Coordinates of C-alpha atoms in Angstrom, one line a residue:
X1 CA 27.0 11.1 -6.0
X2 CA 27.3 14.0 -8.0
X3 CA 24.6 17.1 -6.8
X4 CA 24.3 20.7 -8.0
X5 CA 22.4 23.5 -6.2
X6 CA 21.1 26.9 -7.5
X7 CA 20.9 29.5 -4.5
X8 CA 19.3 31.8 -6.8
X9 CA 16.1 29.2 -7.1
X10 CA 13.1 29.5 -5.2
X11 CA 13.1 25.9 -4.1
X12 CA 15.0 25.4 -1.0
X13 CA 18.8 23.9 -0.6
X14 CA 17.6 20.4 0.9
X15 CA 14.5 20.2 -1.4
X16 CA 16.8 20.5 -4.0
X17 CA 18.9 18.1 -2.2
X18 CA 16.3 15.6 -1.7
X19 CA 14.3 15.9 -5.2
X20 CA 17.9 15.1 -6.7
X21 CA 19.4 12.1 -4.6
X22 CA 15.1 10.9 -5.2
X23 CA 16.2 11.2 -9.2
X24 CA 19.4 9.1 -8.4
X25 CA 17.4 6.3 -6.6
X26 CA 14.6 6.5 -9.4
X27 CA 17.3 6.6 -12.2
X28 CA 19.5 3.6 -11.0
X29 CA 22.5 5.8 -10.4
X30 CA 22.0 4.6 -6.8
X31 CA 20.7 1.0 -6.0
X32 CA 19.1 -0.7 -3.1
X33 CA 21.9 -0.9 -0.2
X34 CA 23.9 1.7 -1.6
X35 CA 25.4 4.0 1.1
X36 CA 24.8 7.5 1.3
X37 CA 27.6 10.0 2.5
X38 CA 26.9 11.5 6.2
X39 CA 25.3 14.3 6.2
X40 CA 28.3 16.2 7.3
X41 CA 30.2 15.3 5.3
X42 CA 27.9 16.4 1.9
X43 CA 27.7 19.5 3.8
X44 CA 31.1 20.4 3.4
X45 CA 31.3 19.3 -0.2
X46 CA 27.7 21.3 -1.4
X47 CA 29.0 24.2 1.2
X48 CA 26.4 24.0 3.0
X49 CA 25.4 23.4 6.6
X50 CA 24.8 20.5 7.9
X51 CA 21.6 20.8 8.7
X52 CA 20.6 21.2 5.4
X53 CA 21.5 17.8 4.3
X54 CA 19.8 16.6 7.2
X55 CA 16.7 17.8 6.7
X56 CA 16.7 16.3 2.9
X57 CA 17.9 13.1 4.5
X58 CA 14.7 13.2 7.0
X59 CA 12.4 14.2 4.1
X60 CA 13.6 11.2 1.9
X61 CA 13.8 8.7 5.2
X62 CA 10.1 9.6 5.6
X63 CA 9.1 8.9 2.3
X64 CA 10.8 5.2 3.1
X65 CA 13.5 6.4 -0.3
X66 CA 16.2 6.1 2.4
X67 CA 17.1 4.2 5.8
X68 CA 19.8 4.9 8.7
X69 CA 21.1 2.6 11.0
X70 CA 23.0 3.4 14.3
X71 CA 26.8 3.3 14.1
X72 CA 26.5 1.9 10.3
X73 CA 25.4 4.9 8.1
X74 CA 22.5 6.1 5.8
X75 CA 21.3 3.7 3.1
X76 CA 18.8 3.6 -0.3
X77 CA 16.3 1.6 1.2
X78 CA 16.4 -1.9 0.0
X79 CA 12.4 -1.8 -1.1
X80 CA 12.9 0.3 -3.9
X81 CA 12.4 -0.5 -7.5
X82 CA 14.4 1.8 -9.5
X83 CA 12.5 2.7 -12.8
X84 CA 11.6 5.9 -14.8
X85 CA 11.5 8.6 -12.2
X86 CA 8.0 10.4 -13.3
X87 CA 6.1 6.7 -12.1
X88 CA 8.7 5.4 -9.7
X89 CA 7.4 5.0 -6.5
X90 CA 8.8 2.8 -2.9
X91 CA 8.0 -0.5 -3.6
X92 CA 6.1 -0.6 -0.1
X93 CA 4.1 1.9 -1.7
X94 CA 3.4 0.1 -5.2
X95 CA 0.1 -1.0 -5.7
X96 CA -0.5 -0.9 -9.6
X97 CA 0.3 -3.3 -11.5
X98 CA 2.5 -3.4 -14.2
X99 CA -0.2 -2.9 -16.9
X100 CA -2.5 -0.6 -14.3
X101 CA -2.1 2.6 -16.4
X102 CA -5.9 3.6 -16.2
X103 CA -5.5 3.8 -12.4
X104 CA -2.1 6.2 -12.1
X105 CA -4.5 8.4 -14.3
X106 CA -7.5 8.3 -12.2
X107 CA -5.4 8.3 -8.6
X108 CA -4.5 11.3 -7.2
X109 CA -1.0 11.5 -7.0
X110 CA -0.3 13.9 -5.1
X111 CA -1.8 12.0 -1.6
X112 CA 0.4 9.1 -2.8
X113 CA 3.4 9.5 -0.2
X114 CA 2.4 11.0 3.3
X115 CA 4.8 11.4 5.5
X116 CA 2.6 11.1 8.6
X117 CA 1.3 8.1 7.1
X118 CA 4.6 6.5 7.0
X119 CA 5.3 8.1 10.2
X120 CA 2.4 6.3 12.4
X121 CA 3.2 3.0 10.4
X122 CA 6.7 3.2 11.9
X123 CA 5.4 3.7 15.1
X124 CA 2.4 1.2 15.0
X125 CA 5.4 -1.2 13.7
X126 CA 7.9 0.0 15.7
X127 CA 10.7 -2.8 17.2
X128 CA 10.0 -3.4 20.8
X129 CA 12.5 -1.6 22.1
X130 CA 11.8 1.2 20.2
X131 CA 10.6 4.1 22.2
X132 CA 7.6 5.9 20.9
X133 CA 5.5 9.3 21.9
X134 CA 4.2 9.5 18.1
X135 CA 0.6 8.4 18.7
X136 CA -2.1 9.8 21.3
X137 CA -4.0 6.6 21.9
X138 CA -5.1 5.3 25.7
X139 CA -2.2 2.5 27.7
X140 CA -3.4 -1.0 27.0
X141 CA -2.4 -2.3 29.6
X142 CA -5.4 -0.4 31.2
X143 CA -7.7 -2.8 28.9
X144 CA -10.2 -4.9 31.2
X145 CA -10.0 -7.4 28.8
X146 CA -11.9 -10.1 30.9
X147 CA -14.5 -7.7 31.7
X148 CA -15.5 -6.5 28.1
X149 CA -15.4 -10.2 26.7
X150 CA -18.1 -10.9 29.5
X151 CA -20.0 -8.1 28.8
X152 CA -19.8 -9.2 24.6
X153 CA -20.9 -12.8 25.7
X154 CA -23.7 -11.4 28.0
X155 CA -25.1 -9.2 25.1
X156 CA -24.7 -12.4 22.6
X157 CA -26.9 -14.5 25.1
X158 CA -29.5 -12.0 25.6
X159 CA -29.8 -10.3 22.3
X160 CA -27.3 -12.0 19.6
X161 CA -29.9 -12.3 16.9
X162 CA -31.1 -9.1 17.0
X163 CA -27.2 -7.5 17.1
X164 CA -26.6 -9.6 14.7
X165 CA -29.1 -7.8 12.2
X166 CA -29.1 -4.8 10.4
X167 CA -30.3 -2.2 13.1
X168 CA -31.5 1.4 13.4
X169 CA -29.2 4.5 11.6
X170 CA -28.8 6.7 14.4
X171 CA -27.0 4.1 16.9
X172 CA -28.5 1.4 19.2
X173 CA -31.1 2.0 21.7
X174 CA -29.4 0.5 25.1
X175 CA -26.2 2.5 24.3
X176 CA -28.0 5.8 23.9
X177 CA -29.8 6.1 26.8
X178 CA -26.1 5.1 28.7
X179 CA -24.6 8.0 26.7
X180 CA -27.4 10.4 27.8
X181 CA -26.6 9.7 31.2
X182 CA -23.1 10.5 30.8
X183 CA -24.4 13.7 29.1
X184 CA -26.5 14.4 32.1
X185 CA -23.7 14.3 34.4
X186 CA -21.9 16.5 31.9
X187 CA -24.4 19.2 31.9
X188 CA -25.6 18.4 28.5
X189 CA -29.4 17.3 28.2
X190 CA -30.1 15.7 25.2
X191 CA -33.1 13.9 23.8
X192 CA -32.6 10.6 21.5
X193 CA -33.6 12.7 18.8
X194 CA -30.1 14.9 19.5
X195 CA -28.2 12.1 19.6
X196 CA -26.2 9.8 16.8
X197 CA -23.5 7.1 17.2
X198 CA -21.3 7.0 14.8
X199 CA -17.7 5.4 14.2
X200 CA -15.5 7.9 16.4
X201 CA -15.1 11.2 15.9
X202 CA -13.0 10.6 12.8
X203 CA -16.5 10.0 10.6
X204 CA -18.3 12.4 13.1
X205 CA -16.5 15.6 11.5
X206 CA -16.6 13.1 7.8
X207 CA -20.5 13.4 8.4
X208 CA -20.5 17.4 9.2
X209 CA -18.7 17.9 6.2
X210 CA -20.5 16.0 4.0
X211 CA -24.0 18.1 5.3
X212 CA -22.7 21.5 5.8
X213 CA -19.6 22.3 3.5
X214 CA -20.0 23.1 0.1
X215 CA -17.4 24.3 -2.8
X216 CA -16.7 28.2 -2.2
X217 CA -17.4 27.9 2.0
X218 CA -15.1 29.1 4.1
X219 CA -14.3 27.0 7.1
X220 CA -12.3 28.0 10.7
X221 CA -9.8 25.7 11.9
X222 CA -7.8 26.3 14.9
X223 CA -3.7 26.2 13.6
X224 CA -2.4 24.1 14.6
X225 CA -4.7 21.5 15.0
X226 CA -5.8 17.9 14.6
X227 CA -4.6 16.3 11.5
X228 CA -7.8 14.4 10.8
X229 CA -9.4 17.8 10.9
X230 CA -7.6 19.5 8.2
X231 CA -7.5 16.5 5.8
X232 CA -11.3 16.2 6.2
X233 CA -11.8 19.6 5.6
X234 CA -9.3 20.9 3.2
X235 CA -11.6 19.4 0.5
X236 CA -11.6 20.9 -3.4
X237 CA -13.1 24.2 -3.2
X238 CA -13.4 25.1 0.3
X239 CA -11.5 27.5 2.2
X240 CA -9.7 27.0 5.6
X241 CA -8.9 29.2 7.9
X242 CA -6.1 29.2 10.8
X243 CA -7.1 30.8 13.9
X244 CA -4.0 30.7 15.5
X245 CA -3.4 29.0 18.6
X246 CA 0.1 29.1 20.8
X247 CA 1.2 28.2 24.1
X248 CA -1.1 30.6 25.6
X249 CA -4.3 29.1 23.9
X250 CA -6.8 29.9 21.0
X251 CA -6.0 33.7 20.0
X252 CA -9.3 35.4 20.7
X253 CA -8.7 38.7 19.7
X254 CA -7.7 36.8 15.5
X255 CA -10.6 35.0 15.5
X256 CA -12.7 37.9 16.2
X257 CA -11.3 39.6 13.3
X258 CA -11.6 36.4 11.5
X259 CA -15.3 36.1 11.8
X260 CA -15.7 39.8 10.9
X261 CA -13.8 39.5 7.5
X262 CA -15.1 35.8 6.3
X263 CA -18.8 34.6 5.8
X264 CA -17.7 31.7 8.0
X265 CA -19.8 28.3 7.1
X266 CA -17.8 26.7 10.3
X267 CA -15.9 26.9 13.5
X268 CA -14.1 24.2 14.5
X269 CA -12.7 23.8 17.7
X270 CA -11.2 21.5 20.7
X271 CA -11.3 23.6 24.0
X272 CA -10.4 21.0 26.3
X273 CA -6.6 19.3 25.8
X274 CA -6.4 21.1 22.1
X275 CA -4.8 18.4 20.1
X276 CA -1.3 19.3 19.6
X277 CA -0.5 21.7 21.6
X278 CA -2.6 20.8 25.1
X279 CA -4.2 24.4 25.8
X280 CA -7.1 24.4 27.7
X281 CA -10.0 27.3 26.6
X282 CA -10.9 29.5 29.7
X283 CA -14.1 29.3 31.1
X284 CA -14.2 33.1 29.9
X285 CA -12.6 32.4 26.5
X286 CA -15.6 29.6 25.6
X287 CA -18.4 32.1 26.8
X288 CA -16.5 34.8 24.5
X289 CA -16.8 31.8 21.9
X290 CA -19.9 31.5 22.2
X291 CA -21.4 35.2 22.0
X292 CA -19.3 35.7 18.5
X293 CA -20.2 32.5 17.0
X294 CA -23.9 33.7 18.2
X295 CA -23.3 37.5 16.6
X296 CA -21.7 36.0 13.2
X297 CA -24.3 33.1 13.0
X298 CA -21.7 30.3 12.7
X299 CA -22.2 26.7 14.2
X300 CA -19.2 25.6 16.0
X301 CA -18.3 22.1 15.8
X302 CA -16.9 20.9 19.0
X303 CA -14.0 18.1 19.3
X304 CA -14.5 16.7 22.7
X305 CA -12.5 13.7 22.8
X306 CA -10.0 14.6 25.3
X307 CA -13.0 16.2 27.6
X308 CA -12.9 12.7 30.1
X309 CA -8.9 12.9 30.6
X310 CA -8.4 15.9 32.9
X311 CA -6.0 15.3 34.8
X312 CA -5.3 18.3 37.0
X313 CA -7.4 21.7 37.6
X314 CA -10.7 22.2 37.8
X315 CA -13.5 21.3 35.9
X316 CA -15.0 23.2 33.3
X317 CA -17.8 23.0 31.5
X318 CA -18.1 22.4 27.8
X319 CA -19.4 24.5 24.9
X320 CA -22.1 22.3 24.5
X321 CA -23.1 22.1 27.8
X322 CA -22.7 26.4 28.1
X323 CA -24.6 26.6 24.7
X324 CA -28.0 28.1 25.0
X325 CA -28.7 28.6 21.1
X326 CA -28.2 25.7 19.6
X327 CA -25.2 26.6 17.8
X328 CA -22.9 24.1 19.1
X329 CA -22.3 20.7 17.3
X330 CA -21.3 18.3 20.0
X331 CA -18.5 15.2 19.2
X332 CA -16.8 12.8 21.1
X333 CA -16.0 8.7 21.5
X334 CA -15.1 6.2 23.7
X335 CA -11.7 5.9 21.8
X336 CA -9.2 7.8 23.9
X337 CA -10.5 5.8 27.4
X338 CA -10.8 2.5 26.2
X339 CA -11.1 0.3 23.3
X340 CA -10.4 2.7 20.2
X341 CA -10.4 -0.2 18.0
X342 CA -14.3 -0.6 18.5
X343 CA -14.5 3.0 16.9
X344 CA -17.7 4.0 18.9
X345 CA -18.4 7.6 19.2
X346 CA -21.4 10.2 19.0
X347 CA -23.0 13.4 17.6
X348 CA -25.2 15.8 20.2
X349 CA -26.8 18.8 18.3
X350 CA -30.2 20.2 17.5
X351 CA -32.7 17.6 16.5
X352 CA -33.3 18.9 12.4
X353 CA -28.9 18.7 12.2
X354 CA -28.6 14.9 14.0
X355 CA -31.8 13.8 11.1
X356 CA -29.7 15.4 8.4
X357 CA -26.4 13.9 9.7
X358 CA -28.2 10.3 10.1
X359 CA -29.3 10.1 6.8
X360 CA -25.9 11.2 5.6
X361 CA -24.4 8.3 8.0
X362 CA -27.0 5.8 6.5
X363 CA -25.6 6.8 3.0
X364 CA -22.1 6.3 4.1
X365 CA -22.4 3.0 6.0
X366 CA -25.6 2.6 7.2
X367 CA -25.0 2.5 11.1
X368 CA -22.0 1.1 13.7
X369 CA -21.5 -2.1 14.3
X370 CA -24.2 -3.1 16.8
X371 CA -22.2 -5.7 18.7
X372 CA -19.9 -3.1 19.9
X373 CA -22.8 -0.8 21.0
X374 CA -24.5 -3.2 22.7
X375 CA -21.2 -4.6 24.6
X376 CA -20.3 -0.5 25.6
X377 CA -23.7 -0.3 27.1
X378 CA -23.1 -3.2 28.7
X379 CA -19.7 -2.3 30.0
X380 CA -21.0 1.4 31.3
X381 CA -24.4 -0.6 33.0
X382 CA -22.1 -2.2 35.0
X383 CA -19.5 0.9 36.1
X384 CA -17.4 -0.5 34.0
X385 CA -16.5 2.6 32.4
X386 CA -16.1 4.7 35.4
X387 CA -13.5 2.7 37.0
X388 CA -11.3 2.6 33.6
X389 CA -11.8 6.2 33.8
X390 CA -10.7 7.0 37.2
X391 CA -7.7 4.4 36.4
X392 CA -6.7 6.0 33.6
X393 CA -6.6 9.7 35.2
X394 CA -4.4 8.1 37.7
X395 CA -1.6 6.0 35.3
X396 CA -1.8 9.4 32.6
X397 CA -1.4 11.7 35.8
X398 CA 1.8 10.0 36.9
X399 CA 3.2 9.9 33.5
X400 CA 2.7 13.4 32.3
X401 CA 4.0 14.3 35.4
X402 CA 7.5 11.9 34.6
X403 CA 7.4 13.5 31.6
X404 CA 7.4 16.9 32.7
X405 CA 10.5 16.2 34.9
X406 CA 12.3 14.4 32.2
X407 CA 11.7 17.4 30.2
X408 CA 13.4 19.9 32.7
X409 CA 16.0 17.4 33.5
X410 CA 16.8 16.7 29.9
X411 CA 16.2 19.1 27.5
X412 CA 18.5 22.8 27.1
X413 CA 16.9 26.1 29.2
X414 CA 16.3 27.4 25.7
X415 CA 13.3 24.9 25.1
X416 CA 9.7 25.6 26.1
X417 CA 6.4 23.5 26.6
X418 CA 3.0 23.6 27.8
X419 CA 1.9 22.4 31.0
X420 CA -1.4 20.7 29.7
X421 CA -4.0 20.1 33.1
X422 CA -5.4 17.0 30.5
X423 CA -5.2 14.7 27.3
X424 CA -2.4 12.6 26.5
X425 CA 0.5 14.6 25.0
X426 CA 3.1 17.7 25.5
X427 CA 3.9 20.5 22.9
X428 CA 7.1 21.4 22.9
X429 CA 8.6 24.0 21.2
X430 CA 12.8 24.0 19.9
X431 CA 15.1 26.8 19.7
X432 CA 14.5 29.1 17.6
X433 CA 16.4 27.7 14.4
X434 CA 16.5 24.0 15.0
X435 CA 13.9 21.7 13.4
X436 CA 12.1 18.9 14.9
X437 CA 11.9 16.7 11.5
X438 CA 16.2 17.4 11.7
X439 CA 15.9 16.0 15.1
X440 CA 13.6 13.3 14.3
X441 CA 15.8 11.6 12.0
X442 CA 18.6 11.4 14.1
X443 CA 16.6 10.7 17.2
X444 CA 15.0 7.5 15.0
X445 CA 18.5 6.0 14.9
X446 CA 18.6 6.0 18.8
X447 CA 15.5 4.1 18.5
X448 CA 13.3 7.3 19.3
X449 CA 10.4 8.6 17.8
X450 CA 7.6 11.4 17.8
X451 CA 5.6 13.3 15.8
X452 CA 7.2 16.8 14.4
X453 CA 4.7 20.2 14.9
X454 CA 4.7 20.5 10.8
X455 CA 2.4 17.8 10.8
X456 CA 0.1 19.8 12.8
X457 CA 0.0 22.7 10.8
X458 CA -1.6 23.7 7.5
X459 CA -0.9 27.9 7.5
X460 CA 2.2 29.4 9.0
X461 CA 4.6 26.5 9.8
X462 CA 6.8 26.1 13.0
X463 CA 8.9 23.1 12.3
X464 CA 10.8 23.8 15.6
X465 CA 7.8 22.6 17.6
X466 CA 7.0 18.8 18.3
X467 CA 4.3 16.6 20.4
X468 CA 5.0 13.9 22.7
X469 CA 2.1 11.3 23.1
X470 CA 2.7 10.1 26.8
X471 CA 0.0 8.4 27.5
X472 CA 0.9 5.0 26.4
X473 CA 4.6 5.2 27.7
X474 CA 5.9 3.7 30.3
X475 CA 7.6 6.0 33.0
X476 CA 11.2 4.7 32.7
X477 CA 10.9 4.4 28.8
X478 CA 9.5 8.1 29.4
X479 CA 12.6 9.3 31.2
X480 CA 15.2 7.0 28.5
X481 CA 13.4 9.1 25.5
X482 CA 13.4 12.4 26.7
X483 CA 17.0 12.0 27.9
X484 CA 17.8 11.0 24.6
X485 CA 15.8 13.9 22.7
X486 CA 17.7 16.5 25.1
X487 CA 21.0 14.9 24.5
X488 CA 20.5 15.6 21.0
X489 CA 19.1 18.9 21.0
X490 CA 22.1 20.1 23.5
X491 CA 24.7 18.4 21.4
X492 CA 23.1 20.6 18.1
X493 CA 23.2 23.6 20.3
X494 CA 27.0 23.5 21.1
X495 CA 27.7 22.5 17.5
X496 CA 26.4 25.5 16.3
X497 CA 28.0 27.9 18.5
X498 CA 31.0 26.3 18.2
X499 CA 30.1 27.0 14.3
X500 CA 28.9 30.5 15.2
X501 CA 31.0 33.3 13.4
X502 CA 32.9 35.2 15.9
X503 CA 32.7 38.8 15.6
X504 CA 35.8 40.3 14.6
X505 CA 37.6 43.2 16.5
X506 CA 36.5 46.7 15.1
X507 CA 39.2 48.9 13.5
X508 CA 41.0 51.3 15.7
X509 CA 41.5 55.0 14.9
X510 CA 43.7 57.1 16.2
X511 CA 42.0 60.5 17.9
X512 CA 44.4 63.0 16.7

């Protein structure tokens, strides 16, 4: 395998690494099976360090070009069709056919391989023994399956020709008046005019989109943030916006300046549990919220999902529920307590936005599935809803706090993370130096995954900071993964002091 670099080019050593050993697999000079040399190895023969290699290896391993195995080596993954390397393509990834050439032009290429795609399919496919913090998503051994299939059979009794018709846009009657009195007990009062179902909060910030962000608006996205959230708003023409957000929380003082420089069309925040990193918004930070989206005139579009899962602390109340202009765009689902397969969620704003939204929901799919409504309002009549919540408070509480032990029992002195008081993950930030893709690769041949901070990120990348979904771990796989993680990361650190130049002796000179 025969690679040259440039140091004087502007792409990067182990892009240049990756895009090349890619052109091998495309070009037939490598074939399915074919071994690759360790990464160590190429190192020393490209003079570079190791880590370099690595990172092109986790690159190409992620895009499913390559596959390592534990105590065997690195290999071209046996999926892939070599051909010409401007169309070639893994062949789990091939869905043209051979004479499809009108489609290649029409697709967008460049949304053909994601990397976080590939990454939650591992984890959704994962080997049972593999141990997984990728995804966020509630235990299911917490699912009262018996419970909701009498509650689905109930509803089919009593109502199952009218669920199973077309029914009204802006979500089903029984289930809205059980949402608004989860509202109520939330501080929030709204009518059934301010009100929509929709399917989760996924099609919830889809829908806000669609009605309020045009070509040439500027949007404000917390960085990082939510996946979902920058793909759905990082749409042609628009502008986002990081307001930066560390282990300390949403940086006040930037988004102030933020709003003062941009004619900002949105705000788009999650002040409980911020998806990745776990920070929880002040009490004083949301009211400061508040007061400059109210001098700037910007709505703020508020991701609430992780509001239910608190899980130590005190209360607070939402933006929503502290809004007293109306500026606050309300979301959040049933999808990280129970049943996020059902993909039930809801809108609370001003009457005139939930009518715009509805009609922009009916022009999308016309309404949620009714069956599932009905059976959630069921489910909630019968305090269904509140026991699963109080359960799952109780199973997440004990394993974020394994986790949180594993992490100081495991992981080098040099490593920092968040203690989040809710949600269902832990931000963790490396070394300064080390990255979490590097670590990822070698941590998926000890059968251990999670998701790398770059995913999370769409300004200003840290790719030494990763997030560990707990929620759906099991305490003793908990403690097993992290051990492993920190095993790894320590093993990296001594490496590279051991690498570490040592500095040589200064001359002496003689005082005459």
């Amino acid at each position: 395998m025969h690679l040259t670099l440039d140091p004087n080019s502007q792409l990067p050593l182990y892009r240049q690494i990756r895009d090349q050993i890619r052109q091998l697999i495309t070009g037939g000079a490598l074939a399915p099976g074919d071994r690759l040399p360790p990464s160590r190895e190429l190192a020393r023969r490209l003079g570079v360090h190791r880590t370099t290699v690595a990172n092109a290896y986790a690159e190409l391993t992620a895009e499913n070009w390559i596959s390592g195995h534990v105590g065997r080596g690195t290999f071209v993954s046996k999926g892939i069709e070599p051909g010409p390397a401007s169309v070639a393509k893994p062949a789990r990834e091939s869905t043209i056919a051979a004479d499809g050439y009108l489609w290649t032009t029409l697709l967008d290429e460049s949304h053909a391989d994601d990397p976080l795609d590939v990454l939650i399919h591992d984890a959704l496919t994962a080997a049972p023994d593999t141990i997984s913090f990728i995804t966020a998503r509630p235990a299911e051994e917490l699912f009262p399956v018996d419970d909701f299939r009498r509650c689905c059979n109930d509803v089919l009794k009593r109502e199952g020709q009218r669920l199973l018709q077309l029914g009204p846009s802006d979500g089903y009657p029984s289930l809205k008046e059980c949402l608004r009195d989860v509202l109520r007990r939330q501080g929030i009062a709204a009518s059934a005019r301010e009100l929509l179902v929709v399917n989760g909060c996924q099609q919830g910030l889809d829908l806000v989109r669609r009605v309020f962000v045009h070509p040439g608006d500027t949007v404000l996205l917390e960085n990082p943030c939510y996946p979902g959230a920058i793909q759905t708003f990082r749409t042609p023409g628009v502008k986002c916006i990081g307001v930066p957000v560390s282990e300390q929380g949403l940086n006040l003082e930037v988004l102030e300046s933020l709003l003062g420089q941009n004619r900002a069309r949105l705000l788009v925040l999650t002040p409980e549990f911020q998806n990745p990193t776990g920070t929880t918004l002040s009490l004083e930070g949301r009211r400061r919220v508040l007061e400059l989206a109210a001098r700037y005139q910007v709505p703020i579009v508020e991701d609430h999902i992780y509001g239910a899962l608190r899980l130590r602390g005190r209360e607070l109340p939402s933006l929503k529920a502290l809004d007293r202009r109306g500026l606050v765009i309300h979301l959040n689902s049933f999808s990280k307590l129970c049943f996020p397969g059902l993909r039930v969620g809801w809108i609370v704003a001003s009457a005139p936005v939930i009518e715009r939204l509805r009609m922009a929901k009916q022009a999308t799919d016309l309404h949620t599935g009714q069956l599932a409504q009905a059976a959630l309002a069921e489910f909630c009549r019968r305090g269904l809803l509140d026991s699963l919540s109080e359960r799952a408070r109780t199973l997440y509480r004990t394993r974020l706090e394994a986790a949180e032990k594993a992490l100081a029992r495991h992981f080098p002195a040099e490593a920092r993370w968040v203690r989040p008081e809710g949600g269902m993950s832990i931000w963790v930030s490396l070394p300064e130096g080390l990255d979490a893709g590097v670590l990822l690769f070698k941590a998926r041949e000890r059968k251990v995954l999670f998701t790398p901070g770059r995913f999370f990120y769409f300004q200003a990348v840290r790719p030494n900071t990763l997030r560990l979904g707990f929620a759906g771990v099991p305490p003793r796989q908990i403690e097993q993964g992290i051990a492993v993680l920190g095993g790894l990361l320590k093993a990296e650190l001594r490496q590279r002091r051991r690498e570490k130049p040592q500095p040589t002796e200064p001359a002496r000179v003689a005082l005459v």
